Amino acid sequence: MRLLPKRKREAADTSSVAATQKVGKAFGFRQRWAAAFLESPQAILAAILLLLIVGFSLSAPFWGIEPDALNLDNMSQAPSTEHWFGTDGLGRDYFIRVLYGGRVSLAVGLLATLTGTGIGVVVGLAAGFSVPWVDSLLMRIVDFFNSLPWLLMVMVVSLLLQPGIVSIVICVGGFSWMGVARLVRAETLSIRERSYVRYAVYIGQTKIRSAAWHVLPDALPTILVAASAAVSGAMMSEATLSFLGRGIQPPQASWGQLLQIAQGSLQQLPHLALIPGALIMLTIYCLNVLTNVTRKATEAGQ
Amino acid sequence: MLGYLSRRLLLALPLLLLISFVVFAVMQLLPYDVIDSFARPDMDPAALQLLRERYGLDDPFIVQYGRWLWGVLQGDFGYSLVSRHSIADDLLTKIPHSISLVLPAYLIALVLAVVLGLLAGANRGRMFDTVIDSSNALFIAMPPFWFALLVMYFFGYQLRLFPIIGMHSVGRSDVADFLQHLFMPCLVLIVAFYPDMSRYVRSSAIGQLNEDYVMVQRAFGASKREIFVSHVSRHVLLPVITQLGLALPMLVTGALITETIFAWPGVGKYFADAVNSFDYPVVMAVLLLSAALVIIGNLLADISYRLADPRVRLKGEL
């Protein structure tokens, strides 16, 4: 075991290995997940909070407040009944900016995870299921990406792309697929020896078809745990990049980008920094709790 | 062992070459160059063109890369295009700055994590363990730069206990002044490093409790304290210590965000500033240094693991 760097933390916790009887008895993955979910009050609370955060973020256009409307008579207000989170240095309503920022942060988290997991699954399946030289070539590429100092690299690559949601999704997703690829490769190597996969290959199904129809479904729970952990990682990466000024650019907002702006007026307006940061932390915490439920359900099935 | 070492080092060279090539290509693809970063609209285009030629920014990509590589092979990283300082000299002053911030933070975090993680593992399920485990979960979810802003606000602006930015006050270079500047960024880094390590120590301590040797010790009537102090802790610490090599690159660039926030004059801030001003020789030098440290760190970790545990066979070793 290695002392894991931050981005690989999902593998470290073994405390959930001891899944309880009830979870172990349930048959399908979904039933096991539901059992693991329902027996943890923490998970239920996390799900409710997460639904609230997502719901509020999605509701942003329905509040009838313009996120970019300047109001120079009303700059730098503390929270009040009229402006729940106060106003920022340009007199914009901060509550609505936080809601719109949440949309961007959550969207980037999801899309970057889809990108990263997608690349990882394809690379992992290809490496595990095809001829040895492809396998070792792909694994060398994984090694190459792993030996890049990712934050430095992402900062350089972000210069190359037009700033915005798409480029940040590419940056974060494109540098976070290696873990999933390794995981899927390992799973594939074991699954492909099972009799039904060997039979499928024997009766002449193409490799791609066997991989997609027979190997992938069995590897799905493992992929799900990795993807679930990746969402919080991606959200943290987006926030970091935007905070460093290399992510979402104004007037568009994300939680990390709001923090970057808030840094400049920290002394006068600390609540501008407090609110988006607290929301990032809460969201990531809830996501991690739910990831643990998924992991428990997966491990109970093995 | 020696053969293994030389083989790994030989494999590392093409990897570094590849990384440098890719980064150089990315920098070349950028629509701007360093001249754009300080050009003003009223400057004469002909003069700007002359500057480009002088810096060699006009030459074809391969020529520029070859020139840069030739320099690096001779230990010359070139000059910053913005400040015109020698990059090697800059790095020699900035690397110690970064190390003086990261090393104490890393060691304090490590000691805290080992002590608290083992105690939590020994008291599994009790109050103490619950507190440690849930605080770890919270710390892991906390963005370090947000924590840095909170620390800056409370200790710096509200209580006015510590200076907000820099490493020294103007005109002072004594240790007390340095420590005052060190406190806040160091605290932020400790909180950033600690939770992962602590969680790792706790869960591997819990994992060890299921091992046969613990049962044997119990059967012979050893107290829980004895089992933990002289047996479990060794098994938990061995991987922790042998894997210290993986932290090597962090010494130099691990504090990038913290250094940027607190204007700590280390390598991280140097790099961030260089990226923002398209100062590509600096970006290249730091990236290459960092990639080299990642590779050396991995190698160190593998070797020390091999030395600590003779049962381990390294890939490619007979």
XYZ file of C-alpha atoms in Angstrom:
620
model
C 0.000 0.000 0.000
C 1.138 3.478 -0.684
C 0.640 6.641 1.246
C -1.864 7.901 -1.207
C -1.731 11.322 -2.765
C -4.858 13.361 -2.435
C -6.407 12.484 -5.756
C -6.264 8.769 -5.106
C -7.803 8.820 -1.700
C -10.830 6.771 -2.642
C -8.925 3.522 -2.268
C -7.670 4.235 1.219
C -10.623 3.669 3.466
C -11.127 0.079 4.465
C -13.444 0.836 7.362
C -16.471 0.144 5.221
C -15.269 -3.355 4.357
C -17.178 -4.848 7.239
C -20.542 -4.515 5.575
C -23.421 -5.551 7.730
C -25.511 -8.683 7.404
C -28.529 -6.986 5.915
C -26.540 -5.403 3.101
C -24.777 -8.686 2.441
C -28.006 -10.664 2.121
C -29.704 -8.407 -0.430
C -29.561 -9.795 -3.935
C -29.069 -7.252 -6.707
C -26.722 -4.282 -6.621
C -29.615 -1.837 -6.368
C -31.126 -3.659 -3.412
C -27.764 -3.760 -1.676
C -27.319 -0.059 -2.342
C -30.763 0.740 -0.948
C -30.094 -1.372 2.142
C -26.725 0.271 2.757
C -28.282 3.684 2.175
C -31.260 3.201 4.460
C -29.288 1.880 7.392
C -27.061 4.962 7.529
C -28.809 8.090 8.853
C -25.748 10.075 7.773
C -26.264 8.990 4.166
C -29.929 9.944 4.213
C -29.055 13.383 5.584
C -26.329 13.776 2.952
C -28.773 12.848 0.181
C -31.331 15.377 1.416
C -28.713 18.146 1.632
C -27.391 17.283 -1.801
C -30.893 17.347 -3.274
C -31.430 20.764 -1.696
C -28.161 22.103 -3.132
C -28.889 20.697 -6.589
C -32.517 21.855 -6.447
C -31.619 25.404 -5.470
C -28.901 25.556 -8.131
C -31.282 24.342 -10.831
C -33.912 26.848 -9.725
C -31.604 29.800 -10.426
C -33.442 31.117 -13.532
C -36.813 31.089 -11.728
C -35.981 33.655 -9.065
C -36.397 36.542 -11.492
C -33.111 38.130 -10.424
C -30.536 39.031 -13.028
C -27.124 37.590 -11.961
C -25.146 40.188 -13.892
C -27.294 43.245 -13.081
C -25.020 45.927 -11.654
C -26.397 48.251 -9.009
C -23.776 50.771 -8.063
C -25.975 52.366 -5.348
C -26.113 49.046 -3.602
C -22.519 47.824 -3.524
C -20.937 45.594 -0.879
C -24.037 45.090 1.271
C -24.109 42.676 4.180
C -26.765 39.927 4.039
C -30.269 41.310 4.547
C -33.896 40.306 3.921
C -33.733 41.907 0.494
C -30.379 40.388 -0.510
C -30.103 37.110 1.379
C -26.366 36.755 0.826
C -25.745 40.509 0.480
C -24.308 42.073 -2.659
C -20.820 41.916 -4.139
C -18.401 44.728 -4.951
C -20.385 45.647 -8.090
C -23.786 45.615 -6.379
C -24.853 42.286 -7.898
C -27.156 40.131 -5.794
C -24.867 37.507 -4.295
C -27.552 34.895 -3.606
C -28.391 34.533 -7.277
C -24.710 34.551 -8.238
C -24.086 31.707 -5.803
C -27.009 29.763 -7.324
C -25.700 30.269 -10.867
C -22.208 29.444 -9.637
C -23.550 26.217 -8.186
C -25.001 25.228 -11.554
C -21.604 25.671 -13.182
C -19.688 23.900 -10.407
C -22.059 20.925 -10.349
C -22.194 20.713 -14.141
C -18.419 20.772 -14.427
C -18.155 18.114 -11.701
C -20.547 15.813 -13.556
C -19.273 16.430 -17.082
C -15.607 16.134 -16.114
C -16.392 12.873 -14.334
C -18.224 11.551 -17.387
C -15.270 12.528 -19.576
C -12.628 11.113 -17.265
C -14.517 7.921 -16.477
C -15.420 7.468 -20.142
C -11.794 7.681 -21.248
C -10.734 5.462 -18.352
C -13.298 2.750 -19.128
C -12.419 2.650 -22.819
C -8.676 2.595 -22.168
C -9.041 0.019 -19.387
C -11.226 -2.307 -21.448
C -8.935 -1.970 -24.452
C -5.836 -2.653 -22.377
C -7.347 -5.601 -20.555
C -9.002 -7.251 -23.521
C -6.754 -6.817 -26.509
C -3.329 -8.006 -27.603
C -0.382 -7.604 -25.224
C 1.392 -4.860 -27.141
C -1.679 -2.610 -27.046
C -1.932 -3.315 -23.334
C 1.634 -2.302 -22.626
C 1.416 0.737 -24.902
C -1.715 1.949 -23.107
C -0.169 1.300 -19.714
C 2.922 3.329 -20.707
C 0.566 6.183 -21.610
C -1.042 5.852 -18.196
C 2.440 5.994 -16.624
C 3.228 9.064 -18.682
C 0.128 10.895 -17.491
C 0.747 9.768 -13.923
C 4.237 11.230 -13.892
C 2.984 14.640 -14.980
C 2.620 17.085 -12.123
C -1.095 17.481 -12.798
C -1.829 20.932 -11.346
C 1.128 22.472 -13.196
C 0.198 20.671 -16.388
C -3.465 21.616 -16.203
C -2.518 25.251 -15.687
C -0.414 25.187 -18.846
C -3.050 23.353 -20.892
C -5.755 25.739 -19.712
C -3.807 28.550 -21.381
C -4.226 26.758 -24.661
C -7.999 26.463 -24.537
C -10.622 29.154 -24.715
C -11.591 29.700 -21.040
C -15.033 28.352 -20.159
C -16.928 25.268 -19.100
C -15.868 23.092 -22.035
C -12.166 23.691 -21.624
C -12.241 23.112 -17.891
C -14.131 19.853 -18.436
C -11.447 18.772 -20.898
C -8.651 19.815 -18.547
C -10.040 18.096 -15.469
C -11.398 15.020 -17.261
C -8.353 14.643 -19.487
C -5.998 14.445 -16.520
C -8.041 12.266 -14.164
C -8.830 9.097 -16.127
C -5.734 7.075 -15.217
C -7.071 5.638 -11.963
C -10.253 4.378 -13.623
C -8.245 2.933 -16.515
C -6.044 0.910 -14.138
C -9.057 -0.271 -12.163
C -11.045 -1.329 -15.229
C -8.020 -3.056 -16.730
C -7.516 -5.111 -13.573
C -11.212 -6.022 -13.470
C -11.190 -6.914 -17.169
C -8.191 -9.182 -16.783
C -10.066 -11.225 -14.201
C -13.521 -11.084 -15.784
C -12.323 -12.158 -19.226
C -11.252 -15.522 -17.823
C -14.784 -16.317 -16.693
C -16.474 -19.055 -18.683
C -19.262 -17.016 -20.249
C -16.809 -14.458 -21.636
C -14.552 -17.187 -22.987
C -17.581 -18.859 -24.509
C -18.661 -15.605 -26.171
C -15.222 -15.247 -27.704
C -15.200 -18.943 -28.664
C -18.456 -18.739 -30.620
C -16.950 -15.866 -32.558
C -18.318 -12.691 -31.012
C -16.083 -9.757 -31.738
C -13.840 -8.556 -28.959
C -15.495 -5.160 -28.813
C -18.923 -6.778 -28.472
C -17.766 -9.188 -25.769
C -16.109 -6.370 -23.890
C -19.173 -4.160 -24.017
C -21.805 -6.861 -23.401
C -20.115 -9.290 -21.068
C -17.179 -7.632 -19.340
C -18.500 -4.119 -18.815
C -21.676 -5.059 -16.868
C -19.638 -7.052 -14.359
C -17.161 -4.236 -13.897
C -19.942 -1.682 -13.491
C -20.148 -1.530 -9.671
C -16.392 -0.914 -9.453
C -16.645 1.775 -12.104
C -19.551 3.325 -10.239
C -17.532 3.664 -7.022
C -14.636 5.254 -8.885
C -16.928 7.618 -10.796
C -18.775 8.592 -7.655
C -15.513 9.479 -5.942
C -14.399 11.304 -9.080
C -17.301 13.778 -8.930
C -16.062 15.354 -5.719
C -12.492 15.276 -7.030
C -13.555 17.029 -10.221
C -15.488 19.670 -8.313
C -12.441 20.337 -6.158
C -10.234 20.579 -9.256
C -12.619 23.016 -10.922
C -12.717 25.168 -7.801
C -8.914 25.121 -7.565
C -8.415 26.091 -11.189
C -11.044 28.825 -11.089
C -9.572 30.112 -7.851
C -6.183 30.359 -9.532
C -7.818 32.333 -12.350
C -7.382 29.549 -14.892
C -10.953 28.244 -14.895
C -14.351 29.854 -15.186
C -13.996 33.521 -16.156
C -16.228 36.426 -15.102
C -19.013 37.399 -15.654
C -19.812 33.672 -15.525
C -19.601 32.411 -11.965
C -18.642 29.158 -10.290
C -18.036 28.619 -6.597
C -14.284 28.603 -7.074
C -14.425 31.697 -9.251
C -16.567 33.513 -6.642
C -13.902 32.655 -4.077
C -11.232 34.139 -6.297
C -13.153 37.440 -6.528
C -13.877 37.346 -2.791
C -10.173 37.075 -2.025
C -9.710 40.702 -3.097
C -12.255 42.086 -0.628
C -11.659 39.571 2.138
C -11.051 42.181 4.817
C -14.256 44.145 4.204
C -16.614 41.412 2.974
C -15.665 38.036 4.492
C -19.125 36.569 3.822
C -18.423 36.663 0.080
C -15.678 34.099 0.726
C -17.472 32.195 3.466
C -20.600 31.199 1.516
C -19.242 29.614 -1.714
C -16.454 27.811 0.169
C -18.888 26.382 2.698
C -21.088 25.168 -0.161
C -18.147 23.454 -1.895
C -17.250 21.740 1.360
C -20.826 20.657 2.088
C -21.365 19.310 -1.434
C -18.112 17.368 -1.472
C -18.781 16.004 2.006
C -22.234 14.749 0.990
C -20.853 13.244 -2.227
C -18.162 11.411 -0.237
C -20.731 10.012 2.205
C -22.804 8.684 -0.692
C -19.671 7.264 -2.342
C -19.068 5.267 0.819
C -22.592 3.833 0.568
C -21.902 2.756 -3.010
C -18.578 1.232 -2.003
C -20.217 -0.676 0.835
C -22.862 -2.042 -1.513
C -20.188 -3.048 -4.039
C -17.959 -4.760 -1.524
C -20.864 -6.620 0.031
C -21.597 -8.134 -3.371
C -18.141 -9.602 -3.832
C 19.651 -4.073 -7.386
C 22.198 -1.904 -9.199
C 21.096 -3.249 -12.545
C 17.519 -2.503 -11.618
C 18.431 1.020 -10.587
C 20.265 1.825 -13.787
C 17.467 0.333 -15.880
C 14.870 2.485 -14.134
C 17.000 5.596 -14.519
C 17.525 4.833 -18.201
C 13.772 4.456 -18.650
C 13.188 7.768 -16.886
C 15.237 9.746 -19.410
C 12.991 9.210 -22.457
C 9.989 9.920 -20.257
C 11.452 13.268 -19.218
C 12.346 14.014 -22.823
C 8.791 13.235 -23.900
C 7.318 15.417 -21.160
C 9.570 18.325 -22.068
C 8.687 17.939 -25.741
C 4.937 17.887 -25.074
C 5.084 20.913 -22.807
C 7.257 22.799 -25.232
C 4.767 22.046 -27.999
C 1.864 23.266 -25.856
C 3.672 26.503 -25.089
C 4.332 26.986 -28.796
C 0.695 26.437 -29.717
C -0.361 29.331 -27.516
C -1.760 32.266 -29.431
C 0.260 34.707 -27.319
C 3.899 34.965 -26.420
C 5.862 36.803 -23.802
C 6.114 39.932 -25.952
C 2.307 40.214 -25.917
C 2.328 40.124 -22.141
C 4.220 43.394 -21.837
C 3.428 45.058 -25.164
C 1.383 48.251 -24.981
C -0.809 49.489 -27.837
C 1.442 52.516 -28.361
C 4.559 50.450 -28.964
C 5.980 50.301 -32.450
C 5.148 46.944 -34.129
C 8.551 46.961 -35.785
C 10.230 47.241 -32.379
C 8.121 44.352 -31.075
C 9.090 42.282 -34.077
C 12.729 43.067 -33.361
C 12.287 41.911 -29.767
C 10.734 38.648 -30.988
C 13.703 38.060 -33.236
C 16.111 38.827 -30.433
C 14.488 36.277 -28.117
C 14.481 33.728 -30.931
C 10.696 33.469 -30.846
C 10.630 33.640 -34.637
C 12.562 30.460 -35.268
C 10.790 27.228 -36.169
C 9.574 25.102 -33.293
C 12.201 22.387 -33.650
C 15.040 24.927 -33.647
C 13.737 26.551 -30.471
C 13.265 23.195 -28.784
C 16.710 22.027 -29.839
C 18.305 25.201 -28.538
C 16.479 24.875 -25.234
C 17.337 21.189 -24.867
C 20.999 21.785 -25.669
C 21.076 24.420 -22.928
C 19.388 22.158 -20.369
C 21.837 19.348 -21.095
C 24.610 21.759 -20.165
C 22.813 22.775 -16.985
C 21.603 26.052 -18.414
C 17.871 26.609 -18.045
C 18.020 29.931 -19.820
C 16.740 33.274 -18.695
C 13.330 34.443 -17.630
C 11.920 36.440 -20.521
C 10.208 38.833 -18.122
C 12.775 39.575 -15.423
C 15.793 38.431 -17.468
C 17.191 36.674 -14.403
C 18.939 33.376 -14.809
C 16.347 30.694 -14.090
C 18.877 28.403 -12.448
C 19.772 31.205 -10.001
C 16.115 32.005 -9.367
C 15.354 28.360 -8.656
C 18.307 28.075 -6.311
C 16.879 30.849 -4.141
C 13.243 29.777 -4.465
C 13.570 26.042 -3.838
C 14.838 26.582 -0.259
C 11.943 28.988 0.349
C 9.442 26.340 -0.713
C 11.160 23.622 1.278
C 11.241 25.779 4.402
C 7.458 26.057 4.139
C 6.497 22.558 3.008
C 8.915 20.393 4.985
C 7.859 21.511 8.493
C 4.198 21.358 7.485
C 4.602 17.869 6.035
C 6.497 16.513 9.034
C 4.060 17.986 11.566
C 1.117 16.610 9.583
C 2.798 13.201 9.394
C 3.495 12.984 13.129
C -0.022 14.170 13.975
C -1.520 11.702 11.524
C 0.482 8.749 12.840
C -0.249 9.484 16.496
C -3.933 10.337 16.088
C -4.523 7.662 13.446
C -3.061 4.904 15.625
C -4.959 6.119 18.690
C -8.171 6.190 16.667
C -7.513 2.704 15.322
C -6.844 1.405 18.848
C -10.085 2.922 20.134
C -12.192 1.910 17.188
C -15.862 2.795 17.524
C -15.347 4.845 20.685
C -15.863 8.576 21.067
C -12.238 9.470 20.234
C -12.275 7.445 17.037
C -15.584 8.939 15.948
C -14.237 12.457 16.450
C -11.042 11.738 14.488
C -12.850 9.898 11.717
C -15.535 12.495 11.186
C -13.108 15.394 11.413
C -11.007 13.674 8.743
C -14.061 13.403 6.522
C -14.757 17.123 6.997
C -11.142 18.173 6.395
C -10.986 16.102 3.237
C -14.047 17.887 1.878
C -12.643 21.326 2.714
C -10.999 23.254 -0.139
C -7.525 24.205 1.157
C -7.637 27.641 -0.446
C -10.926 28.393 1.298
C -9.387 27.397 4.608
C -6.463 29.682 3.737
C -8.854 32.607 3.275
C -10.548 31.867 6.616
C -7.195 31.652 8.408
C -6.079 34.854 6.733
C -9.265 36.630 7.785
C -9.265 35.537 11.414
C -5.564 35.536 12.290
C -4.522 38.255 9.887
C -7.328 40.792 9.616
C -9.411 40.276 12.786
C -6.848 39.350 15.435
C -3.905 40.974 13.613
C -1.616 38.299 15.048
C 0.323 37.428 11.924
C 1.457 39.256 8.797
C -0.734 38.488 5.782
C 1.784 38.113 2.981
C 5.413 37.408 2.241
C 8.222 35.646 4.020
C 9.961 38.575 5.698
C 8.947 42.077 6.708
C 10.808 44.745 4.796
C 14.252 45.232 6.283
C 14.045 42.306 8.704
C 15.546 38.878 8.310
C 15.553 37.451 11.848
C 14.078 34.090 12.761
C 11.191 35.465 14.829
C 9.960 37.496 11.888
C 10.273 34.482 9.597
C 8.307 32.267 12.001
C 5.548 34.857 12.231
C 5.225 34.814 8.454
C 5.479 31.040 8.370
C 2.614 30.354 10.793
C -0.457 30.851 8.601
C 0.695 29.177 5.356
C 2.180 26.337 7.383
C -1.104 25.820 9.254
C -2.985 25.718 5.958
C -0.607 23.111 4.549
C -0.773 20.957 7.686
C -4.557 20.889 7.427
C -4.239 20.065 3.717
C -1.781 17.172 4.221
C -3.080 15.710 7.482
C -6.504 14.137 6.775
C -5.427 11.730 4.013
C -2.471 10.484 6.006
C -4.503 10.144 9.184
C -7.237 8.229 7.414
C -4.655 5.926 5.887
C -2.970 5.207 9.241
C -6.299 4.606 10.945
C -7.642 2.215 8.345
C -4.418 0.251 8.016
C -4.215 -0.041 11.833
C -7.740 -1.431 11.824
C -6.762 -3.780 8.997
C -3.790 -5.066 11.003
C -6.032 -5.997 13.943
C -7.402 -8.920 11.913
C -3.937 -10.383 11.356
C -2.885 -13.629 12.968
C -0.003 -12.141 14.915
C -2.418 -9.932 16.855
C -4.458 -12.976 17.827
C -1.308 -14.809 18.902
C -0.256 -11.854 21.023
C -3.694 -11.734 22.601
C -3.598 -15.433 23.278
C -0.320 -14.936 25.122
C -1.987 -12.247 27.213
C -0.357 -9.132 25.788
C -2.169 -5.919 26.628
C -3.721 -3.852 23.888
C -1.129 -1.156 24.557
C 1.750 -3.601 24.057
C 0.240 -4.941 20.872
C -0.171 -1.473 19.447
C 3.115 0.057 20.531
C 5.432 -2.762 19.555
C 3.612 -4.612 16.765
C 0.779 -2.854 14.995
C 2.569 0.482 14.821
C 5.538 -1.126 13.073
C 3.394 -2.721 10.415
C 1.525 0.506 9.850
C 4.605 2.735 9.824
C 6.691 0.664 7.451
C 4.722 1.547 4.318
C 4.255 5.120 5.548
C 7.989 5.666 5.847
C 9.041 3.789 2.740
C 6.548 5.758 0.692
C 7.894 9.118 1.845
C 9.692 9.324 -1.509
C 6.340 9.904 -3.207
C 6.125 13.198 -1.342
C 9.370 14.434 -2.909
C 7.751 16.511 -5.683
C 5.503 18.132 -3.072
C 8.521 19.737 -1.433
C 8.931 21.941 -4.459
C 5.485 22.471 -5.953
C 3.142 21.089 -3.293
C 2.363 24.533 -1.929
C 1.489 26.235 -5.217
C -1.915 27.465 -4.068
C -0.820 28.350 -0.556
C 2.225 30.209 -1.844
C 0.058 32.145 -4.283
C -2.421 33.181 -1.593
C 0.162 34.213 0.994
C 2.627 35.616 -1.606
C 5.296 33.231 -0.306
C 8.291 33.634 -2.651
C 8.647 29.925 -3.464
C 8.652 27.800 -6.596
C 4.854 27.490 -6.700
C 4.293 31.234 -6.882
C 7.189 31.539 -9.329
C 5.447 29.027 -11.598
C 1.984 30.576 -11.269
C 3.365 34.014 -12.129
C 5.282 32.573 -15.079
C 2.161 30.870 -16.451
C 0.239 34.120 -16.240
C 2.914 36.042 -18.139
C 3.706 33.314 -20.718
C 7.280 33.175 -19.490
C 7.844 29.810 -21.131
C 11.466 29.117 -20.173
C 10.445 29.393 -16.502
C 7.354 27.217 -17.000
C 9.457 24.601 -18.785
C 12.149 24.576 -16.121
C 9.714 24.160 -13.216
C 7.659 21.520 -15.018
C 10.729 19.517 -15.912
C 12.075 19.784 -12.373
C 8.729 18.689 -10.986
C 8.372 15.762 -13.390
C 11.916 14.649 -12.593
C 11.084 14.723 -8.885
C 7.951 12.636 -9.447
C 10.026 10.007 -11.227
C 12.867 10.053 -8.676
C 10.332 9.969 -5.851
C 8.643 6.866 -7.258
C 11.997 5.215 -7.663
C 13.042 6.053 -4.089
C 9.770 4.683 -2.771
C 10.162 1.402 -4.668
C 13.759 0.975 -3.563
C 13.142 1.738 0.089
C 10.192 -0.624 0.070
C 12.464 -3.300 -1.338
C 15.125 -2.605 1.275
C 12.624 -2.619 4.131
C 10.892 -5.828 3.094
C 13.117 -8.500 1.513
C 10.081 -10.470 0.334
C 9.247 -7.753 -2.187
C 10.494 -8.404 -5.707
C 10.610 -5.424 -8.009
C 9.382 -5.684 -11.565
C 12.284 -6.600 -13.832
C 14.491 -7.692 -10.951
C 15.703 -11.282 -10.843
